[in-house]
XYZ file of N, CA and C in Angstrom:
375
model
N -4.442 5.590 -21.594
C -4.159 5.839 -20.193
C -5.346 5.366 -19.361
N -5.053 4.486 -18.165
C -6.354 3.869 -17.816
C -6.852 5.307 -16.474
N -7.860 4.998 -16.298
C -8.290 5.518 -14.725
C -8.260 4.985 -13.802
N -8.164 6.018 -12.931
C -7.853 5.496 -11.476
C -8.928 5.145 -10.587
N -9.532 4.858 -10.231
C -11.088 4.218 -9.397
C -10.759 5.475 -7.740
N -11.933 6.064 -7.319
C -12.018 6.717 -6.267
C -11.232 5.890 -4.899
N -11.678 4.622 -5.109
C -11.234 3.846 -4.017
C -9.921 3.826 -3.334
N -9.101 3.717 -4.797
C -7.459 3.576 -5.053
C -7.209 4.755 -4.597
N -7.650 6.368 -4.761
C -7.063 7.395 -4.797
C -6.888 7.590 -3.170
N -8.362 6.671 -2.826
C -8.712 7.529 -0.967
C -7.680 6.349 -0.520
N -7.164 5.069 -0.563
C -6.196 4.374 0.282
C -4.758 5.343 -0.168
N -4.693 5.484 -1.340
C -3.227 6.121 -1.708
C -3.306 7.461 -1.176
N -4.799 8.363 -0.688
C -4.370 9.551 0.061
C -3.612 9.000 1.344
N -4.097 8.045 2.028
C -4.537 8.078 3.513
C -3.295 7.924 3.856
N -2.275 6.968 2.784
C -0.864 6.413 2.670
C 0.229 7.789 2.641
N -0.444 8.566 1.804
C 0.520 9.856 1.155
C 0.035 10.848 2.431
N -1.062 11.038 3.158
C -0.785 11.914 4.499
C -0.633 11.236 5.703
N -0.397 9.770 5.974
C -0.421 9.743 7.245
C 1.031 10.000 8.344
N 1.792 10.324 7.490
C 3.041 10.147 7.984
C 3.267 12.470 8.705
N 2.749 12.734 7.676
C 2.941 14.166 7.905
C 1.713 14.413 9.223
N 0.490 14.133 8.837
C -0.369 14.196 10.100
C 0.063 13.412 11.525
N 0.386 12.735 11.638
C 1.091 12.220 12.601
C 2.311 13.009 13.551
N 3.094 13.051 12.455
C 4.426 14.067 13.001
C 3.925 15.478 13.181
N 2.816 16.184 12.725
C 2.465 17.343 12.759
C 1.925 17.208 14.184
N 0.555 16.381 14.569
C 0.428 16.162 15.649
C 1.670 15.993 16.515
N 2.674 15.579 16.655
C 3.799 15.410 17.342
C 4.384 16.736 17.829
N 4.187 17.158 16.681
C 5.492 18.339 16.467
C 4.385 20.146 17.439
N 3.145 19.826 17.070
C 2.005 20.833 18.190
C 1.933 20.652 19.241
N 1.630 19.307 19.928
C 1.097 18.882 21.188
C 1.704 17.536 21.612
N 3.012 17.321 21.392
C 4.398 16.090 21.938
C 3.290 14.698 21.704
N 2.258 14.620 21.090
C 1.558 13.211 21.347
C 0.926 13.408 19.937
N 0.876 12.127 19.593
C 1.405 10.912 20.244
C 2.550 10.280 20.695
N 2.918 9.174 21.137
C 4.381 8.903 21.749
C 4.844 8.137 20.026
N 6.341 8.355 20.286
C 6.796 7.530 19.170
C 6.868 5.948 18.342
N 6.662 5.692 19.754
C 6.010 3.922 19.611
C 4.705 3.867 18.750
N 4.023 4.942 19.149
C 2.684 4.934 18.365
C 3.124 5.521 17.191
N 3.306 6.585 16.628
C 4.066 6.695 15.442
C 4.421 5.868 14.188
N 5.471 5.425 15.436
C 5.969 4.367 13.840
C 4.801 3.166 13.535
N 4.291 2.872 15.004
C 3.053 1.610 14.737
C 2.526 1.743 13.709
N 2.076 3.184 13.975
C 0.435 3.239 13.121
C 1.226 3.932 11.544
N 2.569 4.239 11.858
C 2.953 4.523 10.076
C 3.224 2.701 9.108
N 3.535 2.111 9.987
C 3.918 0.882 9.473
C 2.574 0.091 9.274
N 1.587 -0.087 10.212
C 0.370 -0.808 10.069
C -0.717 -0.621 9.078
N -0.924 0.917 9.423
C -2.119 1.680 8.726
C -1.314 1.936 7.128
N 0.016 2.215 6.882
C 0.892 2.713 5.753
C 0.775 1.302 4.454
N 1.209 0.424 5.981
C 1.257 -1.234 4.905
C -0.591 -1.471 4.226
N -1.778 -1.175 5.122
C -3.232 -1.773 4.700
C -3.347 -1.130 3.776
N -2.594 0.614 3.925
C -3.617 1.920 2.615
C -2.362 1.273 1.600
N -1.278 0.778 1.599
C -0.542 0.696 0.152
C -1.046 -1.009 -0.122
N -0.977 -1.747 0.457
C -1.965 -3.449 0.016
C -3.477 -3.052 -0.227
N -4.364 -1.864 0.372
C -5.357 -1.730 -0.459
C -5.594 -0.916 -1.542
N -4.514 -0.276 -1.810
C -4.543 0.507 -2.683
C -4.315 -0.280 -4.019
N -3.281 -1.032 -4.510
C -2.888 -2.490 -5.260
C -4.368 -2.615 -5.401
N -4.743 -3.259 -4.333
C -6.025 -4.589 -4.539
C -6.893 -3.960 -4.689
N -7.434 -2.795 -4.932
C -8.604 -1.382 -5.716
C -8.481 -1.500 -6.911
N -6.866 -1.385 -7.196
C -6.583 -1.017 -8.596
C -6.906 -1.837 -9.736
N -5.787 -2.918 -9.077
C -6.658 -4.606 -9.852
C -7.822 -4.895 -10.267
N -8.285 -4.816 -8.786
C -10.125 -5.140 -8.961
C -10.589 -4.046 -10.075
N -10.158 -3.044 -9.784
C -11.030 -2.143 -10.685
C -10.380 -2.123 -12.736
N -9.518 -2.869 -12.542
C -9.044 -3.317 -13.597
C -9.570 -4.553 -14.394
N -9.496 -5.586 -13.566
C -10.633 -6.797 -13.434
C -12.143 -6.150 -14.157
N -12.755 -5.647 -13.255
C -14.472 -5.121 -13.835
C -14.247 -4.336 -14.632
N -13.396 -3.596 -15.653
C -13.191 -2.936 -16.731
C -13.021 -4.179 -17.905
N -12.136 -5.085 -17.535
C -12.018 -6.370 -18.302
C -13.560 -7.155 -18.477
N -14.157 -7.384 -17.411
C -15.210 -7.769 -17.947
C -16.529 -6.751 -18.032
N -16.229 -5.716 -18.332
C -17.143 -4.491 -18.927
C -17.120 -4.560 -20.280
N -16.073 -4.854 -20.821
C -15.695 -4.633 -22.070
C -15.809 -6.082 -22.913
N -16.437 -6.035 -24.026
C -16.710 -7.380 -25.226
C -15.146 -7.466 -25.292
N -14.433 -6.923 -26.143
C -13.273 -7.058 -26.695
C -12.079 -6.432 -26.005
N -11.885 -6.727 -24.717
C -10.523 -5.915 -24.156
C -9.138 -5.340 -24.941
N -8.641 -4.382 -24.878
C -7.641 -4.572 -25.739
C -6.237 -5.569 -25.124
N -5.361 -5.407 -25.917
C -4.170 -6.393 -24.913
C -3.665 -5.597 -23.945
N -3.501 -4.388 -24.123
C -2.618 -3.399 -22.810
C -3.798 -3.565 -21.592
N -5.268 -3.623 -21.801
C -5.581 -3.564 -20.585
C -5.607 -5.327 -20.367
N -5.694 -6.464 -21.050
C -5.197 -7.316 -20.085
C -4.333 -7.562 -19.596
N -3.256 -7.072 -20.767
C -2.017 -7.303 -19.825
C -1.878 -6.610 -18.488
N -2.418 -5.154 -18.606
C -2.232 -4.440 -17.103
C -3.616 -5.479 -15.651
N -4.067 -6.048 -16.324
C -5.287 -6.728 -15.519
C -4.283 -7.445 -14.927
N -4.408 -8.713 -15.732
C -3.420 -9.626 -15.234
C -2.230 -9.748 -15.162
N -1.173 -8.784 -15.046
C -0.163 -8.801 -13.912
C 0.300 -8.165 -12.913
N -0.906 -8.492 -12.338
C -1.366 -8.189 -10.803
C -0.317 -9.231 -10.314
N 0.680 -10.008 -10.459
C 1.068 -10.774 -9.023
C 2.259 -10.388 -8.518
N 3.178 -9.976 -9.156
C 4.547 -9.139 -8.892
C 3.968 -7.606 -7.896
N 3.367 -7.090 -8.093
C 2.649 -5.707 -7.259
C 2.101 -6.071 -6.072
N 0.965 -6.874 -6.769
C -0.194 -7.786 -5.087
C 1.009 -8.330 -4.045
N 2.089 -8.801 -4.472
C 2.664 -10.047 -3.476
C 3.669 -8.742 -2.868
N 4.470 -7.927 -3.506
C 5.126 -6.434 -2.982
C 4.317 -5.735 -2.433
N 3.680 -5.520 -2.286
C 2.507 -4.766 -1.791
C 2.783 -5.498 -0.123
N 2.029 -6.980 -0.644
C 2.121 -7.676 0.710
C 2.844 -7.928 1.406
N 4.020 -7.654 0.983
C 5.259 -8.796 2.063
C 5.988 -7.144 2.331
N 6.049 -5.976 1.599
C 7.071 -4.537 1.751
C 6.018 -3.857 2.250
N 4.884 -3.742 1.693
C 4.201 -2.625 2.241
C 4.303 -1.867 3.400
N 5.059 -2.750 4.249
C 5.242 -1.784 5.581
C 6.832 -1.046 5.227
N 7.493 -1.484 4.644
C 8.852 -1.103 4.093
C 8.739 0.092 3.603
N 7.858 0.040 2.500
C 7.639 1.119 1.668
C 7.081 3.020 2.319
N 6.029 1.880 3.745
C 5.421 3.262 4.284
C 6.595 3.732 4.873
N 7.769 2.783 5.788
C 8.673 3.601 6.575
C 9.469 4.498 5.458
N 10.267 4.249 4.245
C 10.823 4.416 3.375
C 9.898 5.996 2.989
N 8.803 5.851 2.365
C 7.672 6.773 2.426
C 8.387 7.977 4.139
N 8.048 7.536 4.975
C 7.833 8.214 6.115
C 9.266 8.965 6.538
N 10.613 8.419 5.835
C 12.108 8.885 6.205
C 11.790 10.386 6.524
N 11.300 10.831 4.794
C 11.872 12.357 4.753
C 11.015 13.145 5.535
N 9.889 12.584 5.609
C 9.308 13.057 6.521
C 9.706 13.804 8.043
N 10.293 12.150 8.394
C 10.952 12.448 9.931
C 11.753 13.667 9.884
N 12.700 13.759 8.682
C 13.938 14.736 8.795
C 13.157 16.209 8.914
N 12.081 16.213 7.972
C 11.262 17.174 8.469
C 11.014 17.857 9.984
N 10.534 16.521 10.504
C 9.962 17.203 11.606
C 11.167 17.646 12.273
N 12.294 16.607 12.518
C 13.693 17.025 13.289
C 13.723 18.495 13.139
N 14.020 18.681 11.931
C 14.373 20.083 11.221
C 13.593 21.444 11.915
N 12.579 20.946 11.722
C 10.967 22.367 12.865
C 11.669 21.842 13.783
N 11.795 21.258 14.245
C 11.978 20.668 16.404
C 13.344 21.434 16.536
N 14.424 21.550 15.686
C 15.437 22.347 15.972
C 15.442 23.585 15.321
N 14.676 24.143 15.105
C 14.255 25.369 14.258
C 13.586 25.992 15.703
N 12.733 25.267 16.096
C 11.831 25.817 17.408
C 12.375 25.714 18.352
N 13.717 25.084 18.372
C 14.410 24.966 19.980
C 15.153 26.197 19.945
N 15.942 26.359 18.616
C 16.718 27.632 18.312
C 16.163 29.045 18.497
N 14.744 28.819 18.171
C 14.159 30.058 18.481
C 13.921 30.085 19.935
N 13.682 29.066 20.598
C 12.970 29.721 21.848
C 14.427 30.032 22.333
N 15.313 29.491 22.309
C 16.830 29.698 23.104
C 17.113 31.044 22.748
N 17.105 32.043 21.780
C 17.351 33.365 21.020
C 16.053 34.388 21.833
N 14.838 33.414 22.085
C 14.084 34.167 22.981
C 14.317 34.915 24.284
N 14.922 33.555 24.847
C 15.226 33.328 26.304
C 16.201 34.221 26.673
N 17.509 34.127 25.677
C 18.855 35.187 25.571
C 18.884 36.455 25.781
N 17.548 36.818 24.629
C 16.987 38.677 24.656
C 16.344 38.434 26.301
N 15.669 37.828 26.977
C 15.077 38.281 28.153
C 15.557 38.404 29.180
């Protein structure tokens, strides 16, 4: 089982919370606007999942040449980097929205959870 390099873990956090921090901010204080939202889930979502790939590699790469005698599973996992690297590159923003769906339904879900309550508020007063 290989390891994962610190690098890889902090782009694959930043990927795996930015969608909930975002909508959380949304869902406390109405801002950011939704344009910004999806921007920065698609922009920032696509760099942390294309740098997350290109950590992994690399750090796969300098294990390959750490080692006299590589075995074959880690070259093979070295070098086939191009099916991942090139998905990475061309979906990565796919993946963050895809990533970001259930999210949204989330927040919908509190936003009509909190409308319901304040309306049940309003009723008793």
């Amino acid at each position: 089982m290989s390891k994962i390099s610190s690098e890889t873990l902090f782009f694959a956090g930043i990927f795996l919370a930015l969608p909930g921090v975002l909508l959380a901010l949304r869902f406390l204080w109405r801002k950011p606007q939704w344009w910004m939202i999806v921007t920065l889930i698609i922009v920032v979502g696509w760099a942390a999942c294309l740098l997350s790939v290109i950590t992994h590699f690399d750090d796969l790469y300098q294990r390959v040449e750490a080692t006299d005698t590589p075995s074959p599973e880690l070259l093979d996992q070295a070098f086939s980097d191009g099916g991942p690297l090139v998905f990475a590159a061309l979906f990565g923003w796919l993946i963050a929205l895809a990533y970001a769906a259930p999210w949204f339904v989330l927040f919908w879900m509190a936003t009509w959870l909190r409308n319901l309550v304040r309306r049940f508020r309003r009723a008793d007063d």
